[in-house]
Coordinates of C-alpha atoms in Angstrom, one line a residue:
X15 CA 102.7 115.9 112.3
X16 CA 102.3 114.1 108.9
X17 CA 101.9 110.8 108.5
X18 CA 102.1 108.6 105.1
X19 CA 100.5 105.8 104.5
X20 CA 101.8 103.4 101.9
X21 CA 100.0 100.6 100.4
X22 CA 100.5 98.6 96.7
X23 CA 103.6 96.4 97.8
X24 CA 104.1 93.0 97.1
X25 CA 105.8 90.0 94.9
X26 CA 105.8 90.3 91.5
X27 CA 107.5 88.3 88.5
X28 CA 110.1 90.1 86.1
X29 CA 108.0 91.8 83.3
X30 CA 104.4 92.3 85.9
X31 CA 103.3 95.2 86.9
X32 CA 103.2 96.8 90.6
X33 CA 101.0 100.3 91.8
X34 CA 102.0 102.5 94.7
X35 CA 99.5 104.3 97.0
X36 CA 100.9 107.2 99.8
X37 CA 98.5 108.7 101.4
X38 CA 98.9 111.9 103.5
X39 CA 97.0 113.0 106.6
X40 CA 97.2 114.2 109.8
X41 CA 98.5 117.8 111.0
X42 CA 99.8 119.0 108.1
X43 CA 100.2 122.3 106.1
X44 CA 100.6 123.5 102.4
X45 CA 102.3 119.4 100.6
X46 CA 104.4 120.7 97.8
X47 CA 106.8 118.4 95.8
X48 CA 105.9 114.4 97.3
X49 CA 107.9 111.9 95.6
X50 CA 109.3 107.9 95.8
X51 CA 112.7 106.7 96.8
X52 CA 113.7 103.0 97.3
X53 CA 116.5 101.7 99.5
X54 CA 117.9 97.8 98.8
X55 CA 120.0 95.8 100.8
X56 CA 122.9 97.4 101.4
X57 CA 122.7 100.3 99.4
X58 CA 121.9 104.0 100.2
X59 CA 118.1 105.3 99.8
X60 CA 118.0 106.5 95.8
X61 CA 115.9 108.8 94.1
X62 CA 112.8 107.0 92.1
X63 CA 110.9 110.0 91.1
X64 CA 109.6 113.0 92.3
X65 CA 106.6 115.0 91.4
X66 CA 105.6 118.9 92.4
X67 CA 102.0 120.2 93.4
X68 CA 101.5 121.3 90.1
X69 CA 102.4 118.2 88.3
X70 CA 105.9 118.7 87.1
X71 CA 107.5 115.2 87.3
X72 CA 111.4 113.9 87.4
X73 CA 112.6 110.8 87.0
X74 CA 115.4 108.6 87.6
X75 CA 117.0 107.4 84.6
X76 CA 116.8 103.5 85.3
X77 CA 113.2 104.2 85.9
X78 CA 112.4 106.6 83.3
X79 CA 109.7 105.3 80.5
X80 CA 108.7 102.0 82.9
X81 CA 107.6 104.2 86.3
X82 CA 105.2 106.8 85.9
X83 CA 104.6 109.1 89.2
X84 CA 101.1 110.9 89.9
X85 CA 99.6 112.6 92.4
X86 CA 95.7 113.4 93.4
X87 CA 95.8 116.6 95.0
X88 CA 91.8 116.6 96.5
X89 CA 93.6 113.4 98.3
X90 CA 96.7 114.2 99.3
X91 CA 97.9 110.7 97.2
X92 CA 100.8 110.2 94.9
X93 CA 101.0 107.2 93.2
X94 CA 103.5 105.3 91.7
X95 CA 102.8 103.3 88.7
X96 CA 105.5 100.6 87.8
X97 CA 105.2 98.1 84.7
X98 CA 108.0 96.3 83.5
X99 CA 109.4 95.6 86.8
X100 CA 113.1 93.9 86.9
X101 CA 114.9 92.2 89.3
X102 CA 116.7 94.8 90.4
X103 CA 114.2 97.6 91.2
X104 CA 113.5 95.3 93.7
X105 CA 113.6 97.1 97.6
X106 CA 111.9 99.1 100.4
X107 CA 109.8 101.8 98.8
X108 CA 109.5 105.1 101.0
X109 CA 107.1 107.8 100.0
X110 CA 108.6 111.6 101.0
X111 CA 106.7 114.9 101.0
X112 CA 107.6 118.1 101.8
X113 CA 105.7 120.2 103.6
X114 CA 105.5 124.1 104.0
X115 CA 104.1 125.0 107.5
X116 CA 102.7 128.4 106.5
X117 CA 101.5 130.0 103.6
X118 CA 104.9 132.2 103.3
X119 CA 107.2 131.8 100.8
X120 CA 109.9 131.6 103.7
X121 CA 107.9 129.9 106.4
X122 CA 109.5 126.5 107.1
X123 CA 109.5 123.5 104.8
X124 CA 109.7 119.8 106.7
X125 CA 110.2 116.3 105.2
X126 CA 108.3 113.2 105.9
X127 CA 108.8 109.8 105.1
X128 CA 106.5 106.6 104.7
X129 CA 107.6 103.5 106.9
X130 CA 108.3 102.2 103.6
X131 CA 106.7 99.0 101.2
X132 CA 108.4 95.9 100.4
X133 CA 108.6 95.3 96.4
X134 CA 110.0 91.9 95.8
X135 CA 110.4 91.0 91.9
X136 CA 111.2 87.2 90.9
X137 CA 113.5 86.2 87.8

């Protein structure tokens, strides 16, 4: 079992600047590709950005040149720097990994999510 913990939420003002922590640990194997999606209020859980072990990163395209994801591998931490925060990347933020359980190419790959961290932005 893998547990993420988030930190780095909070209330910001349009235009400030926010930092994401996730944190793996736990009984876990090999973390490839760990990445952040957000969920507001009535809307479905979207992509943020995503980012493999060997630091390939993707983007979403509302995010893309005001988010920059980064990971820590000693620490099993990605990180999710946001500046130039709006009103409406305001929401839950989850953290994900996916995990491979063996070394194997085809041994089995799990998902885990963070409980998730409130990012409120003010107008």
């Amino acid at each position: 079992q893998v547990q993420l913990e988030e930190t780095g939420g909070g209330l910001v003002q349009a235009g400030g600047s926010l930092r994401l922590s996730c944190a793996a640990s736990g009984r876990r194997g090999s973390i490839g590709t760990m990445g952040w999606y957000r969920q507001a209020p009535g809307k479905q859980r979207g992509l943020v950005a995503t980012i493999t072990s060997s630091g390939m990163t993707n983007y979403a395209d509302s995010v893309r040149g005001r988010f920059t994801i980064s990971r820590d591998n000693a620490q099993n931490t990605v990180y999710l720097q946001m500046v130039s925060l709006k009103p409406e990347d305001a929401a839950v933020y989850y953290c994900n990994a996916c995990v491979k359980a063996g070394a194997a190419v085809e041994s089995p790959t799990y998902e885990y999510w963070g409980q998730g961290t409130q990012v409120t932005v003010d107008s």
